[in-house]
Coordinates of C-alpha atoms in Angstrom, one line a residue:
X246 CA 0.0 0.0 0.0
X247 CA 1.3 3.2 -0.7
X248 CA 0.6 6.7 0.3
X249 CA 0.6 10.3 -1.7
X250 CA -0.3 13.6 -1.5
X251 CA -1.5 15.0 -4.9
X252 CA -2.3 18.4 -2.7
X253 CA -2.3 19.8 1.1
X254 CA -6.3 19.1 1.0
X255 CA -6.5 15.6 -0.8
X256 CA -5.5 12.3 0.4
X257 CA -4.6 9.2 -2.0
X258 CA -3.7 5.5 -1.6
X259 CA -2.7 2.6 -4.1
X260 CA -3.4 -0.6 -2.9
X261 CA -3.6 -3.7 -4.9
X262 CA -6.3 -6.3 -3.6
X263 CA -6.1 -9.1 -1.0
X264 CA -7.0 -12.3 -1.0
X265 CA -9.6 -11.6 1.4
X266 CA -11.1 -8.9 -0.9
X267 CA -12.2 -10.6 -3.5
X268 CA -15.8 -12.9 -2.8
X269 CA -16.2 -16.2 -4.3
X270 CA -17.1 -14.5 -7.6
X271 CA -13.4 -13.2 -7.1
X272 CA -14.8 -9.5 -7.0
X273 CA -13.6 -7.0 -4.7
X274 CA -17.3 -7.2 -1.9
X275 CA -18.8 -4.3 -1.0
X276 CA -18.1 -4.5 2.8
X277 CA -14.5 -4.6 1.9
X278 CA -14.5 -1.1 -0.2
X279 CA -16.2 0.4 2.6
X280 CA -13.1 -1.2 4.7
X281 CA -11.0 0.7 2.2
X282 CA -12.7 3.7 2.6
X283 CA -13.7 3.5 6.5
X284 CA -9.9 2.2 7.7
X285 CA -7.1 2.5 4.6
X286 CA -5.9 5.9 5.6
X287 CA -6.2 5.1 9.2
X288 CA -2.4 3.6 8.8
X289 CA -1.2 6.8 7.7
X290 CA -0.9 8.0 11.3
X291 CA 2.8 5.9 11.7
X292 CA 4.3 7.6 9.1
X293 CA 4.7 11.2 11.3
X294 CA 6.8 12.4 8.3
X295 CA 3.4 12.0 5.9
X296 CA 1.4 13.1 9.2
X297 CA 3.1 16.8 9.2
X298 CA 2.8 17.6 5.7
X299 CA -1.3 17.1 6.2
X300 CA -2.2 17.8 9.1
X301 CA -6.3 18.8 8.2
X302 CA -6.6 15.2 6.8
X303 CA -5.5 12.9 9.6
X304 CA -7.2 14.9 12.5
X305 CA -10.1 12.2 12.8
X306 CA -7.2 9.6 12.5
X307 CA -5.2 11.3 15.1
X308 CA -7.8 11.9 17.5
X309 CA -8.8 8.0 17.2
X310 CA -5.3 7.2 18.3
X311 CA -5.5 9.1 21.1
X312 CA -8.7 7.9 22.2
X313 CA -10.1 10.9 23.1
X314 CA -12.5 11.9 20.2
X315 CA -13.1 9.8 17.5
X316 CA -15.2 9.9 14.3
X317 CA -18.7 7.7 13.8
X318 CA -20.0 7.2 10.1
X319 CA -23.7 8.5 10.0
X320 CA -24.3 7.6 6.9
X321 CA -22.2 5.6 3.6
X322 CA -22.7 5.9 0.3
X323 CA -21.3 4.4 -2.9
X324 CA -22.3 4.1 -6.3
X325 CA -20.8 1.8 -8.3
X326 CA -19.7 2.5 -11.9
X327 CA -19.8 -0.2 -15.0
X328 CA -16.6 -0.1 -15.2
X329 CA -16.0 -2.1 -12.2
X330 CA -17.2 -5.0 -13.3
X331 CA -15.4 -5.1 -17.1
X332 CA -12.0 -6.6 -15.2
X333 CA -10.3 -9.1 -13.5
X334 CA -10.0 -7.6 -10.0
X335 CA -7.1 -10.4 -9.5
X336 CA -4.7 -7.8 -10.8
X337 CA -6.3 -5.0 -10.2
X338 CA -4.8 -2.1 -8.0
X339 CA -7.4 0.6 -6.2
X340 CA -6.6 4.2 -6.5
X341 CA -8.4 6.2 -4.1
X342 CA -8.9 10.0 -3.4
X343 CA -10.7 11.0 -0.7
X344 CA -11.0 14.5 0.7
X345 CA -13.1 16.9 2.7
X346 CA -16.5 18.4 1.5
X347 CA -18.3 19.7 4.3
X348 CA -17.6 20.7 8.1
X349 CA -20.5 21.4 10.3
X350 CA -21.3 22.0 14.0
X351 CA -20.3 18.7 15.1
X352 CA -19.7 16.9 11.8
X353 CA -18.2 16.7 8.7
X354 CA -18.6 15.0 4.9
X355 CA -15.8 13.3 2.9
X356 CA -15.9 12.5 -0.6
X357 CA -14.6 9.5 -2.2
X358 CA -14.0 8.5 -5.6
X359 CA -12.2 4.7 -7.2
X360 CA -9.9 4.8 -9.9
X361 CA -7.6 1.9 -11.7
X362 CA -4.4 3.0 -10.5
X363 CA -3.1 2.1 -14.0
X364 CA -5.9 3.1 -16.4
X365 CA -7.4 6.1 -14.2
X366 CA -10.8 4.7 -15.1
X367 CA -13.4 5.5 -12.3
X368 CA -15.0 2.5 -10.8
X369 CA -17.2 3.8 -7.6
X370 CA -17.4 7.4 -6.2
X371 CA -19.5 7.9 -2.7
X372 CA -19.6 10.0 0.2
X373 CA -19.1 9.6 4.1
X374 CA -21.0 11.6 6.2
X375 CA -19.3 11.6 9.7
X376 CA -19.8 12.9 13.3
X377 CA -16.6 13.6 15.7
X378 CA -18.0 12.0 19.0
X379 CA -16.0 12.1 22.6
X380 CA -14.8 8.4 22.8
X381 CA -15.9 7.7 26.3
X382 CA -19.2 9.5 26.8
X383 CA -19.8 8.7 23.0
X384 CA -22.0 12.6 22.5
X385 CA -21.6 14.7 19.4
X386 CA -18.6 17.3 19.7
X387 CA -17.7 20.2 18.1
X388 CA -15.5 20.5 15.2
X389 CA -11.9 22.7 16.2
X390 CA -11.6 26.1 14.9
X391 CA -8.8 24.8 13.8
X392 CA -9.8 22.6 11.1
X393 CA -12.0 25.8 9.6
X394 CA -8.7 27.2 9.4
X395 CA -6.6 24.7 7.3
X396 CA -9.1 22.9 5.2
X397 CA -9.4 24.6 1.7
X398 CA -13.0 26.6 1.2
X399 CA -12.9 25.9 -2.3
X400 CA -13.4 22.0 -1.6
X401 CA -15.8 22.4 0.8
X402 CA -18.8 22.0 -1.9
X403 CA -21.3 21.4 0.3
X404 CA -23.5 23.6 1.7
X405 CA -25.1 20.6 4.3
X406 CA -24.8 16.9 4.4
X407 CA -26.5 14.1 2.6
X408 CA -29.9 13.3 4.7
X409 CA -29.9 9.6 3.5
X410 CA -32.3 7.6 1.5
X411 CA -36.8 7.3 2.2
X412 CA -37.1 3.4 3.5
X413 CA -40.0 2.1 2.4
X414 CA -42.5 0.5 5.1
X415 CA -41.4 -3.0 6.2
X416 CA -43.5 -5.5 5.1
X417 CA -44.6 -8.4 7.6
X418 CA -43.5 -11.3 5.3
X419 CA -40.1 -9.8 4.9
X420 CA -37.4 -12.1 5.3
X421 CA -35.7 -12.3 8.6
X422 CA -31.6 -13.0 8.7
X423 CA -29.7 -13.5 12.8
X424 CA -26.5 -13.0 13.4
X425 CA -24.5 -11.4 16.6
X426 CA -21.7 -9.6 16.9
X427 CA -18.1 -11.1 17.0
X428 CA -14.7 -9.9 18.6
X429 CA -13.6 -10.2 14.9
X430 CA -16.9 -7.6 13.9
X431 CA -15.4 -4.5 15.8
X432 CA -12.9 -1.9 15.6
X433 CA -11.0 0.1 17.6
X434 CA -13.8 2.4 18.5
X435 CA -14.9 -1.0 20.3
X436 CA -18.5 -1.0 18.3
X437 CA -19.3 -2.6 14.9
X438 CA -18.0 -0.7 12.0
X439 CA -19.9 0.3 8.4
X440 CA -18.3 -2.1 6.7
X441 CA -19.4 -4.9 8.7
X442 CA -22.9 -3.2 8.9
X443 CA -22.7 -3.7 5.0
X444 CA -21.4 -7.4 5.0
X445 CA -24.7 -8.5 7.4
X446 CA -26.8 -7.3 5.2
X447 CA -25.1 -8.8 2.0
X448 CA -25.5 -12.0 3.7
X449 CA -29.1 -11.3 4.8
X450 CA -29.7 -10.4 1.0
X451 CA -28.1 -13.7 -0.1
X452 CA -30.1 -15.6 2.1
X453 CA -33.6 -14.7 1.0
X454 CA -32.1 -15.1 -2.8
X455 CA -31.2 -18.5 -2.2
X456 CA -34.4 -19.5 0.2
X457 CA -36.8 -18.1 -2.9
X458 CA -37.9 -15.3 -1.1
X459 CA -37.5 -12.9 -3.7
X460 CA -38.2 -12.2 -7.0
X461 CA -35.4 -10.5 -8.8
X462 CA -32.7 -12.4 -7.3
X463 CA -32.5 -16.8 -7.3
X464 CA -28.3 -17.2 -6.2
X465 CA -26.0 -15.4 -4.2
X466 CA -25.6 -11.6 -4.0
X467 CA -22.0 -12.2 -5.4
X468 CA -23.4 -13.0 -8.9
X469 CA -24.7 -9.8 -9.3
X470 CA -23.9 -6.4 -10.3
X471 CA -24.7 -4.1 -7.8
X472 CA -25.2 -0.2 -8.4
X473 CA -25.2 1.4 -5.3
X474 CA -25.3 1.2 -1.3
X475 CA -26.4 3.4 1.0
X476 CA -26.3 2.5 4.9
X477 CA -27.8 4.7 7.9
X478 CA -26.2 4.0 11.4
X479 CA -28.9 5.1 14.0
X480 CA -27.5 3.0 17.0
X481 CA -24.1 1.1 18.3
X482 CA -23.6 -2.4 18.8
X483 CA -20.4 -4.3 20.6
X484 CA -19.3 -7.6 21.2
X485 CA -22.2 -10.1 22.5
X486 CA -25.0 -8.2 20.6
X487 CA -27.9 -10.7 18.7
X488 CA -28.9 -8.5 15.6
X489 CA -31.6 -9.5 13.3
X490 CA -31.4 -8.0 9.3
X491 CA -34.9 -8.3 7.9
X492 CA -34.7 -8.1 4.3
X493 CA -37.2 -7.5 1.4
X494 CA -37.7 -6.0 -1.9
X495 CA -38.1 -1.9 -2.5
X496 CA -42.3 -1.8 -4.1
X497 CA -41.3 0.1 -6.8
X498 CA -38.1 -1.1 -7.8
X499 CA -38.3 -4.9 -7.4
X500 CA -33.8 -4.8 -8.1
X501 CA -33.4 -2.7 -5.3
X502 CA -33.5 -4.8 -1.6
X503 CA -34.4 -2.9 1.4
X504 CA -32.6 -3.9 4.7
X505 CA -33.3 -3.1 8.5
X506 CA -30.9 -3.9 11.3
X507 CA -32.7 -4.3 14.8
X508 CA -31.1 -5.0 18.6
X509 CA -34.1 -6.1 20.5
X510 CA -36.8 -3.7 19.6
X511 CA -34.4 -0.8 18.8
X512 CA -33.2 -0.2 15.5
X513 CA -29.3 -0.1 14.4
X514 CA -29.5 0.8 11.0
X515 CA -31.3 1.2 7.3
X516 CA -29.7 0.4 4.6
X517 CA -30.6 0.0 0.4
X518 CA -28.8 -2.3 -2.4
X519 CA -29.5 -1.3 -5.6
X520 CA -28.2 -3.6 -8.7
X521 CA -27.4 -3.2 -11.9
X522 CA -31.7 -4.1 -14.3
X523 CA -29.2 -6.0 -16.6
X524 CA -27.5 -8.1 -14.0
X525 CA -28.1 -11.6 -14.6
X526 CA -27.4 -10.9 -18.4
X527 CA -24.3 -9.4 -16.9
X528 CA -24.1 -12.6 -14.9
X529 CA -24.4 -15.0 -17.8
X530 CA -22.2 -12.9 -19.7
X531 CA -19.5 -13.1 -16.9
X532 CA -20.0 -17.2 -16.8
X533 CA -19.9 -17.6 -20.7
X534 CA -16.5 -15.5 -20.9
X535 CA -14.9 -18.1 -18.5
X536 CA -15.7 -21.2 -19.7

């Protein structure tokens, strides 16, 4: 993995996959690009050299280290581009930018696009919307003067945050997925991160495909070409937790599938997966070229 600085306001990485990127369509999963966007800078902080030529980046990484503030994802978004799915991703090496859009009261917006590193071809772009939270009494904080100061205006584009996605009603015949909370499942805010957020409700999706709950999708989540995901955190979860992921089918869009995360009675999270309306040609087109 390696690290540059194109400017004082925009951070890139190069990273080339790993073996536990790819899922058994030997694609590069969703969960694991949010890892790359959630935690590949966060390894930026040992290189102090790196550190104090950009200091407005790595505040959220720095305060994390320290343990005294940290940064919780509100809300993940990522489309994903054609593009993405016309390779190998065996070979492929991730180019990511990822900078500052918005800084609020108490939180702040980060943009993020996916390139080839050796074509430049776009793959997925998405935003972050993010709220700096004291780590022990885990409330909203304010944002330092300080980060007004050295963060460029100009790429500060916009004027509030993304307010999410309109989740359709849950119907009572969705399909209901279990799972709980690993030691493997969190990070070092000690809670369960995005990315993981995103894989249980992969799973949860590729469970009612394969039980013949649904009616766009027959297989495995993996065999098709999703478009977009969008995930709302409304609550934490740690390390003992029993989550249930119901799952079912957006009414007007039968390709996108609808996802809520509940603890108990109280809910964790909403999230959407739309795929690509030409997907299983996609698929069939994907199986054909390797034969």
């Amino acid at each position: 993995m390696k690290y540059f600085l194109p400017s004082r306001y925009y951070l890139c990485y190069v990273s080339g996959p790993h073996y536990d990127d790819l899922d058994k369509n030997y694609r590069i999963s969703p969960w694991n690009l949010c890892y790359h966007v959630q935690c590949g800078p966060v390894g930026v902080h040992l290189d102090t050299e790196t550190l104090a030529m950009f200091p407005a980046f790595y505040y959220p990484i720095s305060e994390t280290k320290n343990q005294d503030v940290t940064g919780f994802t509100r809300l993940y978004q990522m489309e994903i581009l054609p593009a993405y799915y016309q390779h190998s991703h065996f070979n492929l090496t991730l180019h990511m930018k990822k900078w500052f859009s918005y800084l609020g009261n108490t939180s702040y917006c980060q943009e993020i696009v996916f390139k080839n590193a050796l074509t430049g071809v776009p793959l997925a772009r998405g935003v972050t919307h993010n709220v700096r939270v004291d780590f022990k009494l885990r409330r909203p904080v304010k944002i330092p003067e300080k980060w007004f100061r050295d963060i460029s205006k100009d790429q500060l584009t916009r004027s509030k945050p993304p307010q999410g996605f309109k989740q359709p009603p849950r119907p009572t015949k969705s399909y209901l997925f279990t799972t709980e909370v690993t030691s493997s499942c969190v990070d070092s805010n000690q809670h369960q991160n995005m990315a993981i957020h995103v894989k249980n409700c992969w799973d949860a999706g590729s469970a009612a495909a394969c039980s013949n709950q649904l009616s766009q999708f027959n297989t495995d989540l993996a065999y098709y070409n999703l478009k977009q995901v969008s995930f709302l955190y409304q609550g934490e979860v740690v390390i003992g937790d029993a989550l249930q992921v119901a799952c079912w089918e957006h009414p007007t869009n039968s390709k996108t599938l609808c996802f809520t995360m509940t603890k108990g009675s109280e809910v964790i999270g909403q999230c959407q997966m739309e795929f690509y309306p030409d997907s299983q040609s996609m698929l069939k087109n994907q199986v054909k070229a390797k034969l």
